[in-house]
mmCIF file of N, CA and C in Angstrom:
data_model
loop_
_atom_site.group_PDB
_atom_site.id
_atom_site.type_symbol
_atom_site.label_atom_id
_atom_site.label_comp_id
_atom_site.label_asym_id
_atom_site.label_seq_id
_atom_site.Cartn_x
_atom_site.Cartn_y
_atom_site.Cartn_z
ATOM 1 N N UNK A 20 22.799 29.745 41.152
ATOM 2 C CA UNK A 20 24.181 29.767 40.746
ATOM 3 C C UNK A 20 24.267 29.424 39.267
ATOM 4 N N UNK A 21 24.999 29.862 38.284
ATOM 5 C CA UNK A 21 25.508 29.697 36.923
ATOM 6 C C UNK A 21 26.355 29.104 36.846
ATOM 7 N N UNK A 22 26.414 27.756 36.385
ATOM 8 C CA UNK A 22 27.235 27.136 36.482
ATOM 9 C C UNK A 22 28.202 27.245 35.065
ATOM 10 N N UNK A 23 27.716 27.819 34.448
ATOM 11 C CA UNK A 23 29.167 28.042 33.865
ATOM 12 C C UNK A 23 30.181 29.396 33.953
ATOM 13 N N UNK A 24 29.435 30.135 35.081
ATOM 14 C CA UNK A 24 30.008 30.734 35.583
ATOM 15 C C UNK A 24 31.096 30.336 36.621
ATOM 16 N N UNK A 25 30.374 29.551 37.158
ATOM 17 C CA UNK A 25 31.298 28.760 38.165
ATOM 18 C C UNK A 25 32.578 28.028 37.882
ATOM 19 N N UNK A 26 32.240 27.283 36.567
ATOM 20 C CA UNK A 26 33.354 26.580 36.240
ATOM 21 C C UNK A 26 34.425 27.580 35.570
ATOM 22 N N UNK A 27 34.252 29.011 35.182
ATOM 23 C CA UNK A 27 35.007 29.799 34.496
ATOM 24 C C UNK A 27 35.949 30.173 35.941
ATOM 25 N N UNK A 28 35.196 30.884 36.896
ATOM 26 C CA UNK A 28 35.790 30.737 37.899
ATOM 27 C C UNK A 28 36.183 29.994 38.702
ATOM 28 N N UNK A 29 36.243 28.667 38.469
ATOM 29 C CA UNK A 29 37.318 27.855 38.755
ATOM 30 C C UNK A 29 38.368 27.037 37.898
ATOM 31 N N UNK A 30 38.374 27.789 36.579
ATOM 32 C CA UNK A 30 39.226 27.598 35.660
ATOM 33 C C UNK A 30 40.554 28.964 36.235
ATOM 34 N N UNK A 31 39.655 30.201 36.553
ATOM 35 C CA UNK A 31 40.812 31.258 36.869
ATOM 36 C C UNK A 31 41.113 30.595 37.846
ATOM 37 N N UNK A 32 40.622 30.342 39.216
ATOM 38 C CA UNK A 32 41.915 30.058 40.065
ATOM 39 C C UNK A 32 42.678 28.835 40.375
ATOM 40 N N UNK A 33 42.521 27.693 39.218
ATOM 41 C CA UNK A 33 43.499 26.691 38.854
ATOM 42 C C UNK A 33 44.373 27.326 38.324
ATOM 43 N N UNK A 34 43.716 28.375 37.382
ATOM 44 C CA UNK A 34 45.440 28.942 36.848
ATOM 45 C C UNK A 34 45.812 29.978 37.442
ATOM 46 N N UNK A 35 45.325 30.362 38.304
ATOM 47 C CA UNK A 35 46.317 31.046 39.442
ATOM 48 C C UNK A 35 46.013 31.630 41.078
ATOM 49 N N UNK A 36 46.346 30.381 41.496
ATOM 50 C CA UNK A 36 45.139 30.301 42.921
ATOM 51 C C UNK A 36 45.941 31.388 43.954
ATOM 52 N N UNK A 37 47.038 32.036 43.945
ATOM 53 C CA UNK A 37 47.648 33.425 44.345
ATOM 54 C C UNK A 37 46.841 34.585 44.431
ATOM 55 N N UNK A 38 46.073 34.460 43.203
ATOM 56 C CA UNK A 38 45.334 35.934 42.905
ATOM 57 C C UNK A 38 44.129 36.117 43.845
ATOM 58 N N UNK A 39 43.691 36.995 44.680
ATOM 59 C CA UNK A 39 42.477 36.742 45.573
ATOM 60 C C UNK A 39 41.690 37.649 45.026
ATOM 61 N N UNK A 40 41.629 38.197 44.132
ATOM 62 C CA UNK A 40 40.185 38.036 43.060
ATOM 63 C C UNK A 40 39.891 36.663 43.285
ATOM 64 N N UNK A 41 40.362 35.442 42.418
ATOM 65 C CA UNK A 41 39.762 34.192 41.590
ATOM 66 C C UNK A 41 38.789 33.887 43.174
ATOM 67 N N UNK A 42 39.501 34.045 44.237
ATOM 68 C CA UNK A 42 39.469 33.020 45.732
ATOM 69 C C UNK A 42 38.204 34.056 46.004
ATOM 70 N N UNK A 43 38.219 35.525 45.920
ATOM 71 C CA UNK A 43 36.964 36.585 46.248
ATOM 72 C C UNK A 43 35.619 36.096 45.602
ATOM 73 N N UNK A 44 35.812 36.216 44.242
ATOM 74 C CA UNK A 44 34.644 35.231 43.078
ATOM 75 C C UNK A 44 34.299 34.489 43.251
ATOM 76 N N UNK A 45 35.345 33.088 43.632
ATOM 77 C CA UNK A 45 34.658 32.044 44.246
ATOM 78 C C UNK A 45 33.713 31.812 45.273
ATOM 79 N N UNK A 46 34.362 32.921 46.346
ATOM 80 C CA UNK A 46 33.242 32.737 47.884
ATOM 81 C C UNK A 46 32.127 33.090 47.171
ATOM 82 N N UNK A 47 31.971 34.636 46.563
ATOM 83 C CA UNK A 47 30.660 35.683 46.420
ATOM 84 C C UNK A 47 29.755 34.487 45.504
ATOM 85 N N UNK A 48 30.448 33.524 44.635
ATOM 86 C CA UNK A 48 29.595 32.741 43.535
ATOM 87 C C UNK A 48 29.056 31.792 44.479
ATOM 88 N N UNK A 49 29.721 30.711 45.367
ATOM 89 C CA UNK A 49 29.125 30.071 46.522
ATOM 90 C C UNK A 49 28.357 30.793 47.769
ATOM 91 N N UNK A 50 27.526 31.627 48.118
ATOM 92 C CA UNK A 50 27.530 31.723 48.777
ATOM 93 C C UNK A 50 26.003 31.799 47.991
ATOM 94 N N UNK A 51 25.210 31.989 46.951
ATOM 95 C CA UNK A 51 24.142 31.486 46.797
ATOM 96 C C UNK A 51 23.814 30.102 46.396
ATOM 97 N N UNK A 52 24.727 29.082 46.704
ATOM 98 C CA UNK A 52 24.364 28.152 46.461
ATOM 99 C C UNK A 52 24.994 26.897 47.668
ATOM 100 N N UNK A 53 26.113 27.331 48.283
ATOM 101 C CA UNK A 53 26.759 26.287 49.072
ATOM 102 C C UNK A 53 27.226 27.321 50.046
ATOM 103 N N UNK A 54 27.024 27.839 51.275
ATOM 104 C CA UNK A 54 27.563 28.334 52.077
ATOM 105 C C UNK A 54 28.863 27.990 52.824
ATOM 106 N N UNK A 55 28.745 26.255 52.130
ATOM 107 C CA UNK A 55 30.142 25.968 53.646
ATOM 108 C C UNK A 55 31.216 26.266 52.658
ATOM 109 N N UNK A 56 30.954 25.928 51.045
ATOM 110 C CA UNK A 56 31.873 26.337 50.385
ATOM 111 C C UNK A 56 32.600 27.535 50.066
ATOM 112 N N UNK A 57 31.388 28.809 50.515
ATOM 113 C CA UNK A 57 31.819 30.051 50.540
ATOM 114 C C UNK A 57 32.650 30.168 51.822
ATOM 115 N N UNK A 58 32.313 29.755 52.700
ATOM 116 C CA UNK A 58 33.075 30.039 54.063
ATOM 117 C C UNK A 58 34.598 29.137 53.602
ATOM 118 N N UNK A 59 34.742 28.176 53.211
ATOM 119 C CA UNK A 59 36.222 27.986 52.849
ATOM 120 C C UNK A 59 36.872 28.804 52.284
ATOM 121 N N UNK A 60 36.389 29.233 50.942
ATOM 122 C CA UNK A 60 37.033 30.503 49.924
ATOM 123 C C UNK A 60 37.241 31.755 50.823
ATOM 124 N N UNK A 61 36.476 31.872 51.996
ATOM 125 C CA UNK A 61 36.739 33.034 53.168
ATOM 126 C C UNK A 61 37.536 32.917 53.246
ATOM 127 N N UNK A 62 37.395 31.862 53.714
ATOM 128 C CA UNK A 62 38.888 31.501 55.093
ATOM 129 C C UNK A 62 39.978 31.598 54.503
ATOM 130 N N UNK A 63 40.329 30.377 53.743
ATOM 131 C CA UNK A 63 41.033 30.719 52.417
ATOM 132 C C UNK A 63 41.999 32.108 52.143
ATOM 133 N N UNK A 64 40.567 32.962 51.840
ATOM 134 C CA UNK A 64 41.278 34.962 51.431
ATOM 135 C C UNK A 64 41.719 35.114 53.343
ATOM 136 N N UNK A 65 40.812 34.845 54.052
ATOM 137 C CA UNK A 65 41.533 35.932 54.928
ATOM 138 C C UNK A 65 43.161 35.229 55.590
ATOM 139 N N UNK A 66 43.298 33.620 55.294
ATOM 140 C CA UNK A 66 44.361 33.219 55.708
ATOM 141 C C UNK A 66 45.419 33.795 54.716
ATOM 142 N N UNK A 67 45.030 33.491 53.527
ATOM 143 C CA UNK A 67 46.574 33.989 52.564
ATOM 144 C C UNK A 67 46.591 35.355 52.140
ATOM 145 N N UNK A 68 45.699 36.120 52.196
ATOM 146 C CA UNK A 68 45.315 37.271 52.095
ATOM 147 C C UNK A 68 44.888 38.446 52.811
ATOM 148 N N UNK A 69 45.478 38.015 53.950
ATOM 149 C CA UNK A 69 44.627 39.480 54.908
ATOM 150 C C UNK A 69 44.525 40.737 54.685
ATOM 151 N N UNK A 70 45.236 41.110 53.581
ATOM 152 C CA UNK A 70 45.089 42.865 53.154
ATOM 153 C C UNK A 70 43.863 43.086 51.957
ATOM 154 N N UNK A 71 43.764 41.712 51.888
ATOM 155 C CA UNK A 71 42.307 42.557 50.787
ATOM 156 C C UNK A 71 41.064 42.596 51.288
ATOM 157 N N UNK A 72 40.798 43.769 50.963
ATOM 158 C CA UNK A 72 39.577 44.390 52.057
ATOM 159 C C UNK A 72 38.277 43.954 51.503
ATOM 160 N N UNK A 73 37.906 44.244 50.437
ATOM 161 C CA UNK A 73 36.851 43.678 50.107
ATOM 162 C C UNK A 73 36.215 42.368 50.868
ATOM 163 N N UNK A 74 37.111 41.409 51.162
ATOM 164 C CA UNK A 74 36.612 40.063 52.045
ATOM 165 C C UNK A 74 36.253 40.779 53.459
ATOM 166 N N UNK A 75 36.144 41.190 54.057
ATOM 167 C CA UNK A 75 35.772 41.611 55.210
ATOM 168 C C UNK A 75 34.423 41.906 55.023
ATOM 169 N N UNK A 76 33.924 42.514 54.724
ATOM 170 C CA UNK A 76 32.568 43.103 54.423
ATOM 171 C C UNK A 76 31.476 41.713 54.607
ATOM 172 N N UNK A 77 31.898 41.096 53.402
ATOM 173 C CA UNK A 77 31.122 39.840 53.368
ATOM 174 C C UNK A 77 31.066 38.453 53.909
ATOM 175 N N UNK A 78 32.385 38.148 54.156
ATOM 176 C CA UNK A 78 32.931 37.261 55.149
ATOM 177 C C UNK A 78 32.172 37.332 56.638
ATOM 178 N N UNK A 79 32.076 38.724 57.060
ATOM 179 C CA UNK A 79 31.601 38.709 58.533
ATOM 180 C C UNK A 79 30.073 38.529 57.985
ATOM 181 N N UNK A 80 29.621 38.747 57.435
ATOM 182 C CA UNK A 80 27.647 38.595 57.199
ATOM 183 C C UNK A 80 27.678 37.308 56.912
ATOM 184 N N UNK A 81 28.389 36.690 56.238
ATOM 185 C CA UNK A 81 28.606 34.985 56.037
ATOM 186 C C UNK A 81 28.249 33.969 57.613
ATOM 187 N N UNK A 82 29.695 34.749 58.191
ATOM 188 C CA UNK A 82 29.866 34.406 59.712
ATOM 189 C C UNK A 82 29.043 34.667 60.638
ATOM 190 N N UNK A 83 28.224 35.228 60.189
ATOM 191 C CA UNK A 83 27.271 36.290 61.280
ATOM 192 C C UNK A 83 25.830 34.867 60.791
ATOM 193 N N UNK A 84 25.415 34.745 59.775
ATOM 194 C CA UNK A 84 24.617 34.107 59.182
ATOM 195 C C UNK A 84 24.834 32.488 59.690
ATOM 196 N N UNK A 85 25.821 32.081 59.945
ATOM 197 C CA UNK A 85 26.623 31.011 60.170
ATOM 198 C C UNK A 85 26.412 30.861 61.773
ATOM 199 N N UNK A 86 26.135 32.006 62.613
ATOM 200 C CA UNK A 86 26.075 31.741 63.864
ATOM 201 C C UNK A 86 27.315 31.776 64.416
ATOM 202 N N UNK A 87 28.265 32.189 63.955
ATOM 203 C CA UNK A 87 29.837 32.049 64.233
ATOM 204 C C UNK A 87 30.173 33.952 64.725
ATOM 205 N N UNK A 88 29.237 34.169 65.610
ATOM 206 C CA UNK A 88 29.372 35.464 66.051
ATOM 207 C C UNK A 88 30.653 36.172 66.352
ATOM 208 N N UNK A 89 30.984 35.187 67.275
ATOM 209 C CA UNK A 89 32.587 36.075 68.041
ATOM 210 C C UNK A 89 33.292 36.415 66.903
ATOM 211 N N UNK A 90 33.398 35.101 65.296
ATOM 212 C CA UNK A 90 34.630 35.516 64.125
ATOM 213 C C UNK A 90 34.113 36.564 63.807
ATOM 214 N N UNK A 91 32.300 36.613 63.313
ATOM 215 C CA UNK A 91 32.320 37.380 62.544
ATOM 216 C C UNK A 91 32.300 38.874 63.485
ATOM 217 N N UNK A 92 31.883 39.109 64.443
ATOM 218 C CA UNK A 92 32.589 40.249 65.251
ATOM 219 C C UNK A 92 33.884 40.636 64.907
ATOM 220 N N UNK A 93 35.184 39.424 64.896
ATOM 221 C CA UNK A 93 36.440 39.872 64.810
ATOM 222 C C UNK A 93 36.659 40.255 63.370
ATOM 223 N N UNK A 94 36.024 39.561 62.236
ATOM 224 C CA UNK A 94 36.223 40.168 61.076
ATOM 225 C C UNK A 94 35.564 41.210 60.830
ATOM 226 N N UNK A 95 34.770 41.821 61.361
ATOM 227 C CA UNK A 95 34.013 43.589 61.174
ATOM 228 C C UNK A 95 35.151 44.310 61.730
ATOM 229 N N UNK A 96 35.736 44.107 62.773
ATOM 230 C CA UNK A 96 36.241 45.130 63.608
ATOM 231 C C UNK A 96 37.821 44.824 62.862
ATOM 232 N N UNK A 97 38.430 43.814 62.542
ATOM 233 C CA UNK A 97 39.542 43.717 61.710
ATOM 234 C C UNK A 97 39.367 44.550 60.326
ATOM 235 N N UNK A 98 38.689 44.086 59.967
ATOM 236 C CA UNK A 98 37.832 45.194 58.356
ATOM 237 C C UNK A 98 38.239 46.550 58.310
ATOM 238 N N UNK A 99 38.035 47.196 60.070
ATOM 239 C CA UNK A 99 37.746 47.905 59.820
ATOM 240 C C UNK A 99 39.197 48.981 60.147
ATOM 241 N N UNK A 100 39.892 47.851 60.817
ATOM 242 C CA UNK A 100 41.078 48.402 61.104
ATOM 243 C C UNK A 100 42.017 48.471 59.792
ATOM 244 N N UNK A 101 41.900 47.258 59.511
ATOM 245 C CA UNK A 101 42.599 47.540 57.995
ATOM 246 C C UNK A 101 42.139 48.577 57.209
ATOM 247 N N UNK A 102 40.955 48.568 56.743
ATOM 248 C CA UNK A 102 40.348 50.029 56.198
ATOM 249 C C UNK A 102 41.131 51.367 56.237
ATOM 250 N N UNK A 103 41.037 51.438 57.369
ATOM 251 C CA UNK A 103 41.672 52.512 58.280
ATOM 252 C C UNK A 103 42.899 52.641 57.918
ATOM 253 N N UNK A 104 43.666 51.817 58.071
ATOM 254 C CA UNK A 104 45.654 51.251 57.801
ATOM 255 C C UNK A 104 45.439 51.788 56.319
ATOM 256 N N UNK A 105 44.309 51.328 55.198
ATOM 257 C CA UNK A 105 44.960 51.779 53.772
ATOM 258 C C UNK A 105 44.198 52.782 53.532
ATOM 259 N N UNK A 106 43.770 53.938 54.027
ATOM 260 C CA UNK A 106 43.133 54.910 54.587
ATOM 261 C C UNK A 106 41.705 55.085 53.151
ATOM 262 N N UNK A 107 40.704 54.005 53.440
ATOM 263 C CA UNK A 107 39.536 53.615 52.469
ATOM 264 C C UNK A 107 38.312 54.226 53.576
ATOM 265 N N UNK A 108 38.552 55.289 53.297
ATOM 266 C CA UNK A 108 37.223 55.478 54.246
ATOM 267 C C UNK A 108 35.547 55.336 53.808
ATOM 268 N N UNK A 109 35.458 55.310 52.349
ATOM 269 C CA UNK A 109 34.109 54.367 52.039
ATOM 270 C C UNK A 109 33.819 53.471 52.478
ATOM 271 N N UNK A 110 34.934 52.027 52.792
ATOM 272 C CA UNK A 110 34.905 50.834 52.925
ATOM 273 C C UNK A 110 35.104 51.053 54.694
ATOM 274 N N UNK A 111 35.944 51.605 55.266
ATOM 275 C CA UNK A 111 35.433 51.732 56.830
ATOM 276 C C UNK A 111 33.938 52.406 57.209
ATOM 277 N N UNK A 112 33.549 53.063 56.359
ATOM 278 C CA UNK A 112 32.277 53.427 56.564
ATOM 279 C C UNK A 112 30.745 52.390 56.407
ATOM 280 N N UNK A 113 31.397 51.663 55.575
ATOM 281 C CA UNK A 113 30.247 50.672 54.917
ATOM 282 C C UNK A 113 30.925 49.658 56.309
ATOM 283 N N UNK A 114 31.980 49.465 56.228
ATOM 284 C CA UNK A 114 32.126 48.433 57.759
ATOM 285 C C UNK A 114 31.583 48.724 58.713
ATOM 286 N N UNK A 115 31.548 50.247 59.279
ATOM 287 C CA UNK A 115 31.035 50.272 60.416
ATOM 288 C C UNK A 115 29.834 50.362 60.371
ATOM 289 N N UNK A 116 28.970 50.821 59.657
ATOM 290 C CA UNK A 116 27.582 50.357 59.266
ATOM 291 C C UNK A 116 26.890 49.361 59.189
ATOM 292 N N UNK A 117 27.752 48.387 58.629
ATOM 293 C CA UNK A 117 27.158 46.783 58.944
ATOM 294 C C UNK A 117 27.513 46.198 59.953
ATOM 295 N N UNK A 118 28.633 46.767 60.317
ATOM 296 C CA UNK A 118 29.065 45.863 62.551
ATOM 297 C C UNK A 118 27.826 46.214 63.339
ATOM 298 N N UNK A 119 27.542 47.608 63.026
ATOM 299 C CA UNK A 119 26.254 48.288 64.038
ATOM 300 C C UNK A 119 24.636 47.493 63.743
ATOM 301 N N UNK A 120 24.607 47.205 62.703
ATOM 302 C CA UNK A 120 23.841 46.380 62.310
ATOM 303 C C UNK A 120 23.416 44.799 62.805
ATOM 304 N N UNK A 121 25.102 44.449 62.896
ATOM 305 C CA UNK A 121 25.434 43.323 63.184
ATOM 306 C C UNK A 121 25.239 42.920 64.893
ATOM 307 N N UNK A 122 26.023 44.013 65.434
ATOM 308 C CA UNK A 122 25.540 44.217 66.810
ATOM 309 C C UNK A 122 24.074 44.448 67.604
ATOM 310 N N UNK A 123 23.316 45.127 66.311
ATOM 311 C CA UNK A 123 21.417 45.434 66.653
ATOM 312 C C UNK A 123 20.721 43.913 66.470
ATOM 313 N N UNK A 124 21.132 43.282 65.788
ATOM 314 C CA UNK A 124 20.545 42.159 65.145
ATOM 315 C C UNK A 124 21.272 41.174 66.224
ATOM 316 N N UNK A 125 22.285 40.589 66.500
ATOM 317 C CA UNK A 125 22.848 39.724 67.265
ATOM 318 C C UNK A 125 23.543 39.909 68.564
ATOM 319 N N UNK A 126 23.536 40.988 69.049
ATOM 320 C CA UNK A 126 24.915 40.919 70.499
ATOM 321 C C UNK A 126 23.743 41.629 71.186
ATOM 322 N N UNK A 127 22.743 42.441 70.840
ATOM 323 C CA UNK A 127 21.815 43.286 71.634
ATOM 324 C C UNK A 127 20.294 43.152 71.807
#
């Protein structure tokens, strides 16, 4: 982790913790160095933020990594519905690619 990367990004979302970029940056920057901290900045985006898609993708491999199967199940398959709703079919494609993944590796 870069820590003065870190502190830049947590200079943006003191000054504006609304924006879920600053809260997106934050998880992706924790998550090589503090996992539980990335899983807050998750939680975090998907509580105040549920339409930004980008958190889905990574959030569920977080969760999946975490042993927290059933969420991260529900956040692939939420991902992917939203996807769908803002009609991103790269990003439903890359979702359903990593659920199937997710499912080879853990449910099967």
């Amino acid at each position: 982790m870069n820590n003065n990367r870190l502190a830049f990004l947590l200079q943006f979302f003191e000054e504006d913790p609304n924006d879920p970029f600053n809260s997106y940056a934050l998880a992706m920057e924790y998550q090589q160095s503090d996992v539980t901290k990335a899983a807050e900045f998750f939680r975090l985006l998907l509580d105040k933020h549920p339409d930004y898609l980008p958190t889905y993708y990574h959030a569920a491999a977080l969760f999946a990594e975490l042993e927290q199967l059933e969420y991260a199940e529900q956040l692939y398959q939420k991902g992917m519905q939203l996807a769908l709703s803002q009609q991103n079919t790269k990003t439903y494609q890359e979702l359903q690619r990593a659920y199937r993944g997710f499912q080879d590796e853990y449910l099967f």
